[in-house]
N, CA, C and O of each residue as an XYZ file, in Angstrom:
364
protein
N      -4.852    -16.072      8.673
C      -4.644    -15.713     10.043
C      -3.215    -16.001     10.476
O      -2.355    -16.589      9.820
N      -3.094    -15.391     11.916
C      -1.664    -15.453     12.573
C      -1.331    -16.833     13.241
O      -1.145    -16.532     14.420
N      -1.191    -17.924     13.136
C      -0.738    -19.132     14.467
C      -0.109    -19.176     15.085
O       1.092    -19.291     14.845
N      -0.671    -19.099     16.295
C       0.801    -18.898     17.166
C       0.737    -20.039     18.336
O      -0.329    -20.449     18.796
N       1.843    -20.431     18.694
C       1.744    -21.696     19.463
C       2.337    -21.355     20.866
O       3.466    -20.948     21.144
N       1.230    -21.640     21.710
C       1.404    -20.953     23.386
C       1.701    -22.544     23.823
O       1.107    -23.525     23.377
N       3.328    -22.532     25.321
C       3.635    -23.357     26.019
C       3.700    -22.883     27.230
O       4.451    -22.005     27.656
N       2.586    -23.714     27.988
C       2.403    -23.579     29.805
C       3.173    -24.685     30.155
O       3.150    -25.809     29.651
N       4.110    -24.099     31.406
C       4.758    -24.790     32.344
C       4.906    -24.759     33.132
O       5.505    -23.793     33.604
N       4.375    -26.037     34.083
C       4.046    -26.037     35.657
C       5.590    -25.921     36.362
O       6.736    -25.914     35.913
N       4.990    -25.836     37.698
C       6.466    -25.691     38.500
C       6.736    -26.491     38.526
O       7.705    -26.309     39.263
N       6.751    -27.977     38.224
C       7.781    -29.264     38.298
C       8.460    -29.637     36.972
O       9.254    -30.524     36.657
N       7.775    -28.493     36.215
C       8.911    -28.479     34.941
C       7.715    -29.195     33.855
O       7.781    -28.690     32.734
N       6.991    -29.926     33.953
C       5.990    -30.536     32.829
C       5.909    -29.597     32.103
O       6.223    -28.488     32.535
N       5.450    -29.768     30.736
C       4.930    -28.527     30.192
C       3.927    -29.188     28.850
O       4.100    -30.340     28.452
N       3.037    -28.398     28.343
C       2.153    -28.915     27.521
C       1.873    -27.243     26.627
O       1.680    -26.140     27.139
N       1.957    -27.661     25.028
C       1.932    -26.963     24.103
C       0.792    -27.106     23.231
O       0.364    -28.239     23.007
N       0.200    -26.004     22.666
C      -1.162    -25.523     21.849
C      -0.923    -24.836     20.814
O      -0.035    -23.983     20.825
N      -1.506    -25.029     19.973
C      -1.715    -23.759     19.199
C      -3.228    -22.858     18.428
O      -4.204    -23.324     17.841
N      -2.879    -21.538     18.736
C      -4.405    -20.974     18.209
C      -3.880    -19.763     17.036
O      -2.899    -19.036     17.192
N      -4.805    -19.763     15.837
C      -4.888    -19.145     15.185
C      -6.189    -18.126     15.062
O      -7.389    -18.389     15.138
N      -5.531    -16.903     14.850
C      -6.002    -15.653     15.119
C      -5.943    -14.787     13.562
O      -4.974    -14.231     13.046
N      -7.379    -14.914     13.049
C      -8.115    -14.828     11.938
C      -8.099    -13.154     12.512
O      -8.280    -12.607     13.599
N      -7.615    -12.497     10.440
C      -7.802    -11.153     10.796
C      -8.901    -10.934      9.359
O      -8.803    -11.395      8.222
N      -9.790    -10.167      9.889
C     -10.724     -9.897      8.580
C     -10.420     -8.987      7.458
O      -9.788     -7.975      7.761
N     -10.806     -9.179      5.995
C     -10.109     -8.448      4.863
C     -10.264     -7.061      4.953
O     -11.277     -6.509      5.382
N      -8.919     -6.311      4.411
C      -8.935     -5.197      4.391
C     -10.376     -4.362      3.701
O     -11.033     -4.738      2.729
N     -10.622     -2.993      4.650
C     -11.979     -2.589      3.756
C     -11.520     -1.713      2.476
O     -10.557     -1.074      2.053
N     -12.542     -2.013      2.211
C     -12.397     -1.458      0.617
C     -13.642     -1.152     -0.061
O     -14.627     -1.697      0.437
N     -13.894     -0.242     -1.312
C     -15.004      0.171     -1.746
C     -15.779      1.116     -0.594
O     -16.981      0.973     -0.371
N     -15.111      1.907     -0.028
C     -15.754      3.103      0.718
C     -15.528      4.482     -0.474
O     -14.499      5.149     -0.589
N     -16.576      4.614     -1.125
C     -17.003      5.482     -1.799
C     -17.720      6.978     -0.769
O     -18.367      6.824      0.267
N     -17.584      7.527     -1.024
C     -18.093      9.074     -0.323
C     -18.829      9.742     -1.429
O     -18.591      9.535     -2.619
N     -19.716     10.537     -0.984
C     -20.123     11.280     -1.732
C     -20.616     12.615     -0.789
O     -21.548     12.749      0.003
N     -19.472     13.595     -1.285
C     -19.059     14.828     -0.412
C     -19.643     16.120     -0.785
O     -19.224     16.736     -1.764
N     -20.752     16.629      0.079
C     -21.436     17.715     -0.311
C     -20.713     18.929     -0.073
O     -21.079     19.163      1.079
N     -19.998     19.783     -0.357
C     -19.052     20.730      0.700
C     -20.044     21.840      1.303
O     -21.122     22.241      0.865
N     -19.623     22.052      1.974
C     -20.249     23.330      2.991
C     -20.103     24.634      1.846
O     -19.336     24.767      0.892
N     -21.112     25.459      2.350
C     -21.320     26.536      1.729
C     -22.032     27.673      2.277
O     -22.017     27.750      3.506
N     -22.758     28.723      1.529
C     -23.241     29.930      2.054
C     -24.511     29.809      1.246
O     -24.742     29.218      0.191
N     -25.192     30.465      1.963
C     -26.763     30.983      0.709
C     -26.611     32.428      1.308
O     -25.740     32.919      2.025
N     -27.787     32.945      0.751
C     -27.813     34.602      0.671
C     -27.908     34.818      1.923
O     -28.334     33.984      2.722
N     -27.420     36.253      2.288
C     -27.275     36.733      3.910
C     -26.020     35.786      4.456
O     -25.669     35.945      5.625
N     -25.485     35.013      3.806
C     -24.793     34.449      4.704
C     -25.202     33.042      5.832
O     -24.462     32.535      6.674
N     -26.778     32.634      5.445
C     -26.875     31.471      6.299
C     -26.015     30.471      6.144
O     -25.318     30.874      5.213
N     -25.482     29.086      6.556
C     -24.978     28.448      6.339
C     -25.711     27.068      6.131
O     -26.495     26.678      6.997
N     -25.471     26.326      5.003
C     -25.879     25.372      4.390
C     -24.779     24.082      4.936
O     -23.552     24.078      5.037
N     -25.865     22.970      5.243
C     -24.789     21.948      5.602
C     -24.522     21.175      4.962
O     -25.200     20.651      4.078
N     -23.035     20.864      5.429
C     -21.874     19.689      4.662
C     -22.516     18.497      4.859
O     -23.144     18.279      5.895
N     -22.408     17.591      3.842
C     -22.547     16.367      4.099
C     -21.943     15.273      3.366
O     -21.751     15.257      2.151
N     -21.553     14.023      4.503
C     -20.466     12.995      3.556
C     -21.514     12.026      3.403
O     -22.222     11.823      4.389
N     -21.765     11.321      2.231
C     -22.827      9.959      2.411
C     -21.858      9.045      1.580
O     -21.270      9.096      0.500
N     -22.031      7.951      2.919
C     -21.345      6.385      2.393
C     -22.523      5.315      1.901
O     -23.721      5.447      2.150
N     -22.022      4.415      1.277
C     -22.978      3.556      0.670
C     -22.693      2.066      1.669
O     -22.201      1.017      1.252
N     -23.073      2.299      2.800
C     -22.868      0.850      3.759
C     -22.684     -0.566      2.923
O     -21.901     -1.474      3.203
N     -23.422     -0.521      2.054
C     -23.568     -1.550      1.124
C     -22.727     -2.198      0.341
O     -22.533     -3.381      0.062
N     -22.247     -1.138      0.031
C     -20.963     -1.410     -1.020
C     -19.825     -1.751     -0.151
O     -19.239     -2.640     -0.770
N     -19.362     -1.587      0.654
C     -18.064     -1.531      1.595
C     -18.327     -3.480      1.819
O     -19.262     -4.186      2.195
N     -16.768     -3.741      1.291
C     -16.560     -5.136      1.962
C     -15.228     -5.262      2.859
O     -14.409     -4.397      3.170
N     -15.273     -6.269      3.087
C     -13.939     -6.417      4.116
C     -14.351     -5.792      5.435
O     -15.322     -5.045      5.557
N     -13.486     -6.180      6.468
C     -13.777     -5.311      7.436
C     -14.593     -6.079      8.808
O     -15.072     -7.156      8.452
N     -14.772     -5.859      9.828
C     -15.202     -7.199     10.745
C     -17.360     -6.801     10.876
O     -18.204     -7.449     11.496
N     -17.537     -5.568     10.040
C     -19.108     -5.637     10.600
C     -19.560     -3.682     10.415
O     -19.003     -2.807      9.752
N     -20.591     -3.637     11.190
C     -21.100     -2.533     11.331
C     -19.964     -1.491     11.687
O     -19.015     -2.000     12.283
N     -19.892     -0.424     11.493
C     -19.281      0.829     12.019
C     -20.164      1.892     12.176
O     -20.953      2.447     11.410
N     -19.777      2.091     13.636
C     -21.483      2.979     14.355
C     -20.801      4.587     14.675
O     -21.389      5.524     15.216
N     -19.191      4.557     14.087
C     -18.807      6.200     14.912
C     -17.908      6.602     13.835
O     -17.055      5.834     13.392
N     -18.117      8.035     13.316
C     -17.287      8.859     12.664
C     -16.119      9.727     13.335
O     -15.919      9.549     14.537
N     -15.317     10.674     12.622
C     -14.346     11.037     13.030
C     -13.702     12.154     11.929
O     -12.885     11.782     11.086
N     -14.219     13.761     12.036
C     -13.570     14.256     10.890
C     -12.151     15.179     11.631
O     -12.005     15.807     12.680
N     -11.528     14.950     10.801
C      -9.929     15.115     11.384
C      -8.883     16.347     10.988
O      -8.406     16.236      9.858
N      -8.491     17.414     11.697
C      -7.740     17.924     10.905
C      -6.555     17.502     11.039
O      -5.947     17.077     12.021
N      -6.179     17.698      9.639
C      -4.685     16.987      9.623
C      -3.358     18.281      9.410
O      -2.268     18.112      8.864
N      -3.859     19.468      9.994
C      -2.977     20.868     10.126
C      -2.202     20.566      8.622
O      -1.091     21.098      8.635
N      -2.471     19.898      7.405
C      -1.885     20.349      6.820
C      -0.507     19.781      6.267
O       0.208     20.032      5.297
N      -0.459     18.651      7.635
C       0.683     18.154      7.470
C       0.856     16.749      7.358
O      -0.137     16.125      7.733
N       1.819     16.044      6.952
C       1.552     14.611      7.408
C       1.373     13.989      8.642
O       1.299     14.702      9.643
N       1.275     12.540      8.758
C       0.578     12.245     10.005
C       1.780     12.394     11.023
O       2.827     11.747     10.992
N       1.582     12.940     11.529
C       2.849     13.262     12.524
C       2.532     13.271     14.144
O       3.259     13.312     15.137
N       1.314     13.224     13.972
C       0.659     13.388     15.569
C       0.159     14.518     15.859
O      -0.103     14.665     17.052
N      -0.009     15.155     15.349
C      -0.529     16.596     15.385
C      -1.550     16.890     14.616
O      -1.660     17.993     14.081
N      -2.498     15.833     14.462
C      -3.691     15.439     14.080
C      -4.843     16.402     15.452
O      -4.630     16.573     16.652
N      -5.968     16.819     14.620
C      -6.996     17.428     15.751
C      -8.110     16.692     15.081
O      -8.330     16.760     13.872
N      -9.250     15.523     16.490
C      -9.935     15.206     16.160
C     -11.093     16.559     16.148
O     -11.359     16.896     17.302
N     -11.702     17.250     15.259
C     -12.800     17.992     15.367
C     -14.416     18.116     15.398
O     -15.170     19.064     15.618
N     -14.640     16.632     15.057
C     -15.767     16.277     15.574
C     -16.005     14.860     15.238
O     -15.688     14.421     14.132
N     -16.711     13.912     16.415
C     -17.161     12.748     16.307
C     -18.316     12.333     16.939
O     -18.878     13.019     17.794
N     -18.838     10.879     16.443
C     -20.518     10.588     17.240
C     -20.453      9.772     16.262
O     -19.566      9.369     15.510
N     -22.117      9.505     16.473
C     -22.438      7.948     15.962
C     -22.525      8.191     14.646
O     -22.123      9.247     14.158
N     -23.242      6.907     13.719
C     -23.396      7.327     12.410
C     -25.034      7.302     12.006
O     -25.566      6.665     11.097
N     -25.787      8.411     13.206
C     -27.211      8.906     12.877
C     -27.550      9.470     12.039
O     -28.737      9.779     11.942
């Protein structure tokens, strides 16, 4: 974690010093996907995409994650010109 040491000082000049450390949790890692791609069946219906994560496997990280986010990235690097195109929970 980060320590950082905070000093309050009254208006007659006293002052009294602390310090708090600010714990960051391990990077995540082991997010495996397993990516169905979108497709067609006959006539043209459309068959759905699907990403499945293995909750299980994933360490690091502070806990549950309840919201997705699929992103276009136009193609380009991250530049800000990112389009979120769809998000919600992870039902």
């Amino acid at each position: 974690g980060i320590t950082y040491t905070i000093r309050a000082t009254a208006a007659n000049g006293c002052s009294d010093d602390t310090t708090q450390t600010i714990a960051q949790p391990d990077v995540i890692a082991n997010v495996n996907a397993t990516v169905l791609e979108f497709g067609c069946t006959t006539a043209n219906n459309p068959d759905d995409a699907t990403i499945t994560i293995d909750g299980a496997a994933i360490t690091g990280g502070s806990g549950t994650y309840v919201i997705y986010e699929f992103i276009n990235d136009q193609g380009t690097v991250a530049t800000g010109d990112d389009v979120v195109v769809q998000t919600g929970t992870n039902t």
